[in-house]
Amino acid sequence: MIAETDTSRRNRRIIHRTALTTAAFALLLIAIGGLVTSRDAGLSVPDWPLAYGQLNPPHWWQIENVRTEHGHRIVAFCVACLTAWLGWIIYHKEPRPWVRRLGAAAAALVLLQALLGGLRVLALSLDLAMIHGWLGQMYFATLAALATVTSPLWMESESAAGFELGKRSAGLTGLLSLFVVFQLVLGIIIRHLGGDARPLLSNPVFHLHVALALSICWLALETRSEVLASTAPTPLRSRANVLLALLLLQMALGLASLAVTEYMVYDRQATFLESWLPTAHVATGAAMLGVSISLCLYAWQGQKKARADIGRTPVKAS
Amino acid sequence: MRHFPARTLAAVAGSAIAFTFVAGNAFAGATIKGKAIFDGQPPERRTIQMVADPACAKINPNGRLGEVMMINDDGGIQNVFVYIKDGLGDATFEKPVEPAVFNQKGCMFTPRVMGVRVGQTLEIHNADPTLHNVHSLPKRSRQFNSAMPLQNQVIKKRFTSPEIMVRIKCDVHPWMGAYIGVMSHPFFAVSGADGSFEINDVPPGTYTVAAWHERLGTREGTVTVSADSSADINFTFEPVAGK
């Protein structure tokens, strides 16, 4: 194996820190996007890319819904710039071609996401709003993957020694990530339909949401047990614990959101709890996806390494 | 040029005859009147707080009573849209030239319930010193969502297909809502503060009349009117659970 030079180590550190920062801002953007849906503020600025024909609409900071939607656009612009910067440094400084492709995918996704957001406003389309919500999560998942595969821990896992997260972990984390993605789709449908989806207790989509939540619980618990029982290093064991903590928080936020919004009145400004509880539920869902994807990547990497090691083990003569 | 006065006279006389005929027909029309009544304990009107926009809060420092359920002490329901649903056959009616006016005043839509004709100009005003957006949610016409950032701004819109009812909302101020009935004929009315309504100039015939309320639903009844007469029809609405 070729030893890493100081320059390549420094480049890797820059890429990783930029990926982490971009992912953190993307999570913030998802939270603000969630707030836009909670407050039904998505169409409070009817034009795009301008806002009321200007860069900043009059008194935008003082009016709650305009502040929410316009603030979402401003943060989105900053995140898009960060992603473009991330894509640029990955393209120029990252030696692994598949990571360069992942960086390009993140840059393409943020551009597509911005266009979708604009089209949703101009076409007054609820379907596009839902796709916009889902694509935002996929974009965040891509950034979480980039932050994972550019980390020093990942380099360690790629080294000759490597480490394993348990035999079943690849399947468990793969399924967990898939279920979380599907769960996010259901959540997006429920949230965007607002009053039309209620009462949720008699809505089949909500029943599926609950069933999937229980499946995710089981998968997360199994994943944690598997990782803790393996020889995985401390940061990954902590990640498995974080996954469980996020799951518990997510369940609590889901129940609280249901209690607060089930009979909410829609012809008034949403209250603090009506706005923030479902928003926190969305952001925690995104964080769960990020952690699941990260664990999944390590699990697959470990499995790949284990297979390669088996291939290299000399067969003993009987 | 010599013949001009005679031609003018003939034209004026012709117009006069035509006017008499049309007007005569109008005056021969019947009236359908009645009342929308709430059968139950009138719910208390909720106060809307407008702190989400300082300009609205300044206009309404103590908030403002909601307009969804406006029921007086006698049970009369305001803002019930009453219209002839059936019985006019294939008759067509001329589209009014005058625009229908819809306003945003005191951070509320005014009126909350109204009717317009298909293709009639809907003149939308912003009387408020704050920005609004007017977002229509029709199912049969094209949606619009227009920015109205300036005080005294006026925009014009049209609906292309009849529809009961088109919801209008302001996404800047979620408490602002209104409903517009888009009609292919002129026989509709909105109940007043005492729940009464009156539809005038109705051609003689037997009609199904419907009354729509945004929370209480729709009621229907049949009424027969002859020329120059008046017929009464009342609509009773029961309380709806949770509303």
Short mmCIF file of N, CA and C in Angstrom, two decimals, chain A residues 39-41 43-47 52 57-59 62-66 121 124 265-270, chain B residues 46 52-54 68 112 130-133 135 143-149 169 171-175 215:
data_model
loop_
_atom_site.label_atom_id
_atom_site.label_comp_id
_atom_site.label_asym_id
_atom_site.label_seq_id
_atom_site.Cartn_x
_atom_site.Cartn_y
_atom_site.Cartn_z
N ARG A 39 -46.05 25.03 8.52
CA ARG A 39 -46.77 26.32 8.54
C ARG A 39 -47.55 26.56 7.26
N ASP A 40 -47.52 25.61 6.35
CA ASP A 40 -48.19 25.74 5.06
C ASP A 40 -47.77 27.05 4.37
N ALA A 41 -46.45 27.29 4.43
CA ALA A 41 -45.93 28.57 3.93
C ALA A 41 -45.31 28.46 2.54
N LEU A 43 -46.27 28.38 -0.44
CA LEU A 43 -46.71 29.24 -1.55
C LEU A 43 -46.91 30.68 -1.10
N SER A 44 -46.38 31.02 0.07
CA SER A 44 -46.55 32.40 0.55
C SER A 44 -45.68 33.38 -0.24
N VAL A 45 -44.70 32.85 -0.95
CA VAL A 45 -43.95 33.68 -1.91
C VAL A 45 -44.27 33.11 -3.29
N PRO A 46 -45.16 33.76 -4.03
CA PRO A 46 -45.72 33.12 -5.22
C PRO A 46 -44.80 33.06 -6.43
N ASP A 47 -43.70 33.80 -6.41
CA ASP A 47 -42.82 33.77 -7.59
C ASP A 47 -41.48 33.12 -7.24
N TYR A 52 -41.66 38.13 -4.65
CA TYR A 52 -42.48 39.32 -4.85
C TYR A 52 -41.76 40.30 -5.79
N PRO A 57 -38.40 40.25 -0.38
CA PRO A 57 -39.70 40.94 -0.37
C PRO A 57 -39.81 41.92 0.79
N PRO A 58 -40.67 42.94 0.68
CA PRO A 58 -40.77 43.95 1.74
C PRO A 58 -41.18 43.31 3.08
N HIS A 59 -40.51 43.72 4.14
CA HIS A 59 -40.82 43.28 5.52
C HIS A 59 -40.76 41.76 5.67
N GLN A 62 -40.38 40.19 9.08
CA GLN A 62 -41.39 40.41 10.11
C GLN A 62 -42.60 39.49 9.96
N ILE A 63 -42.81 38.97 8.76
CA ILE A 63 -44.03 38.19 8.51
C ILE A 63 -43.69 36.70 8.56
N GLU A 64 -44.29 35.99 9.52
CA GLU A 64 -43.86 34.63 9.85
C GLU A 64 -43.75 33.69 8.64
N ASN A 65 -44.81 33.59 7.85
CA ASN A 65 -44.78 32.63 6.74
C ASN A 65 -43.81 33.03 5.63
N VAL A 66 -43.72 34.33 5.38
CA VAL A 66 -42.79 34.80 4.35
C VAL A 66 -41.36 34.59 4.83
N VAL A 121 -43.39 25.89 -6.84
CA VAL A 121 -44.02 27.19 -6.58
C VAL A 121 -44.75 27.69 -7.83
N LEU A 124 -47.72 25.38 -8.86
CA LEU A 124 -48.68 25.17 -7.76
C LEU A 124 -48.98 23.68 -7.58
N VAL A 265 -56.68 23.00 13.86
CA VAL A 265 -57.50 23.83 12.99
C VAL A 265 -56.57 24.47 11.97
N TYR A 266 -56.95 24.41 10.71
CA TYR A 266 -56.03 24.87 9.67
C TYR A 266 -56.23 26.32 9.24
N ASP A 267 -57.34 26.96 9.69
CA ASP A 267 -57.54 28.33 9.23
C ASP A 267 -57.04 29.34 10.25
N ARG A 268 -55.87 29.07 10.78
CA ARG A 268 -55.18 30.04 11.64
C ARG A 268 -53.69 29.73 11.58
N GLN A 269 -52.90 30.66 12.13
CA GLN A 269 -51.46 30.44 12.16
C GLN A 269 -51.16 29.24 13.05
N ALA A 270 -50.31 28.33 12.57
CA ALA A 270 -49.97 27.16 13.37
C ALA A 270 -49.27 27.60 14.65
N ARG B 46 -64.52 32.13 17.22
CA ARG B 46 -63.13 32.11 17.67
C ARG B 46 -62.46 33.45 17.33
N ALA B 52 -48.66 37.07 13.68
CA ALA B 52 -47.69 36.56 12.69
C ALA B 52 -47.30 37.64 11.67
N ASP B 53 -48.07 38.73 11.62
CA ASP B 53 -47.71 39.85 10.75
C ASP B 53 -47.97 41.15 11.52
N PRO B 54 -46.91 41.88 11.87
CA PRO B 54 -47.09 43.10 12.68
C PRO B 54 -48.07 44.10 12.05
N VAL B 68 -66.07 32.02 10.07
CA VAL B 68 -66.51 30.72 9.56
C VAL B 68 -67.95 30.44 9.97
N ARG B 112 -66.40 37.10 2.50
CA ARG B 112 -65.87 35.75 2.72
C ARG B 112 -66.49 34.78 1.71
N THR B 130 -49.82 45.75 3.86
CA THR B 130 -48.92 44.61 3.96
C THR B 130 -49.08 43.75 2.71
N LEU B 131 -48.17 42.80 2.54
CA LEU B 131 -48.28 41.99 1.34
C LEU B 131 -49.20 40.79 1.57
N HIS B 132 -49.93 40.46 0.51
CA HIS B 132 -50.80 39.29 0.52
C HIS B 132 -50.47 38.47 -0.73
N ASN B 133 -50.90 37.21 -0.70
CA ASN B 133 -50.96 36.47 -1.96
C ASN B 133 -52.37 35.89 -2.08
N HIS B 135 -54.47 33.04 -3.56
CA HIS B 135 -54.24 31.70 -4.09
C HIS B 135 -55.59 31.00 -4.25
N GLN B 143 -55.64 27.03 -11.53
CA GLN B 143 -55.29 27.68 -10.26
C GLN B 143 -54.50 28.96 -10.52
N PHE B 144 -54.61 29.91 -9.62
CA PHE B 144 -53.68 31.04 -9.67
C PHE B 144 -53.19 31.35 -8.26
N ASN B 145 -51.99 31.88 -8.20
CA ASN B 145 -51.41 32.33 -6.93
C ASN B 145 -50.65 33.62 -7.23
N SER B 146 -51.28 34.74 -6.92
CA SER B 146 -50.72 36.03 -7.33
C SER B 146 -50.22 36.83 -6.14
N ALA B 147 -49.05 37.42 -6.34
CA ALA B 147 -48.48 38.28 -5.31
C ALA B 147 -49.17 39.64 -5.33
N MET B 148 -49.49 40.14 -4.15
CA MET B 148 -50.06 41.49 -4.05
C MET B 148 -49.33 42.24 -2.94
N PRO B 149 -48.10 42.66 -3.22
CA PRO B 149 -47.30 43.27 -2.16
C PRO B 149 -47.63 44.73 -1.86
N LYS B 169 -57.28 31.23 -0.68
CA LYS B 169 -56.51 31.38 0.56
C LYS B 169 -55.35 32.33 0.36
N ASP B 171 -51.56 32.43 1.58
CA ASP B 171 -50.56 31.59 2.25
C ASP B 171 -49.68 32.39 3.19
N VAL B 172 -49.72 33.72 3.06
CA VAL B 172 -48.97 34.57 3.98
C VAL B 172 -49.68 34.61 5.34
N HIS B 173 -51.01 34.67 5.27
CA HIS B 173 -51.83 34.76 6.49
C HIS B 173 -52.82 33.60 6.48
N PRO B 174 -52.48 32.50 7.15
CA PRO B 174 -53.29 31.28 7.04
C PRO B 174 -54.74 31.43 7.51
N TRP B 175 -55.03 32.45 8.29
CA TRP B 175 -56.41 32.63 8.75
C TRP B 175 -57.30 33.23 7.67
N ARG B 215 -68.81 24.97 6.47
CA ARG B 215 -68.63 23.97 7.53
C ARG B 215 -69.84 23.05 7.65
#
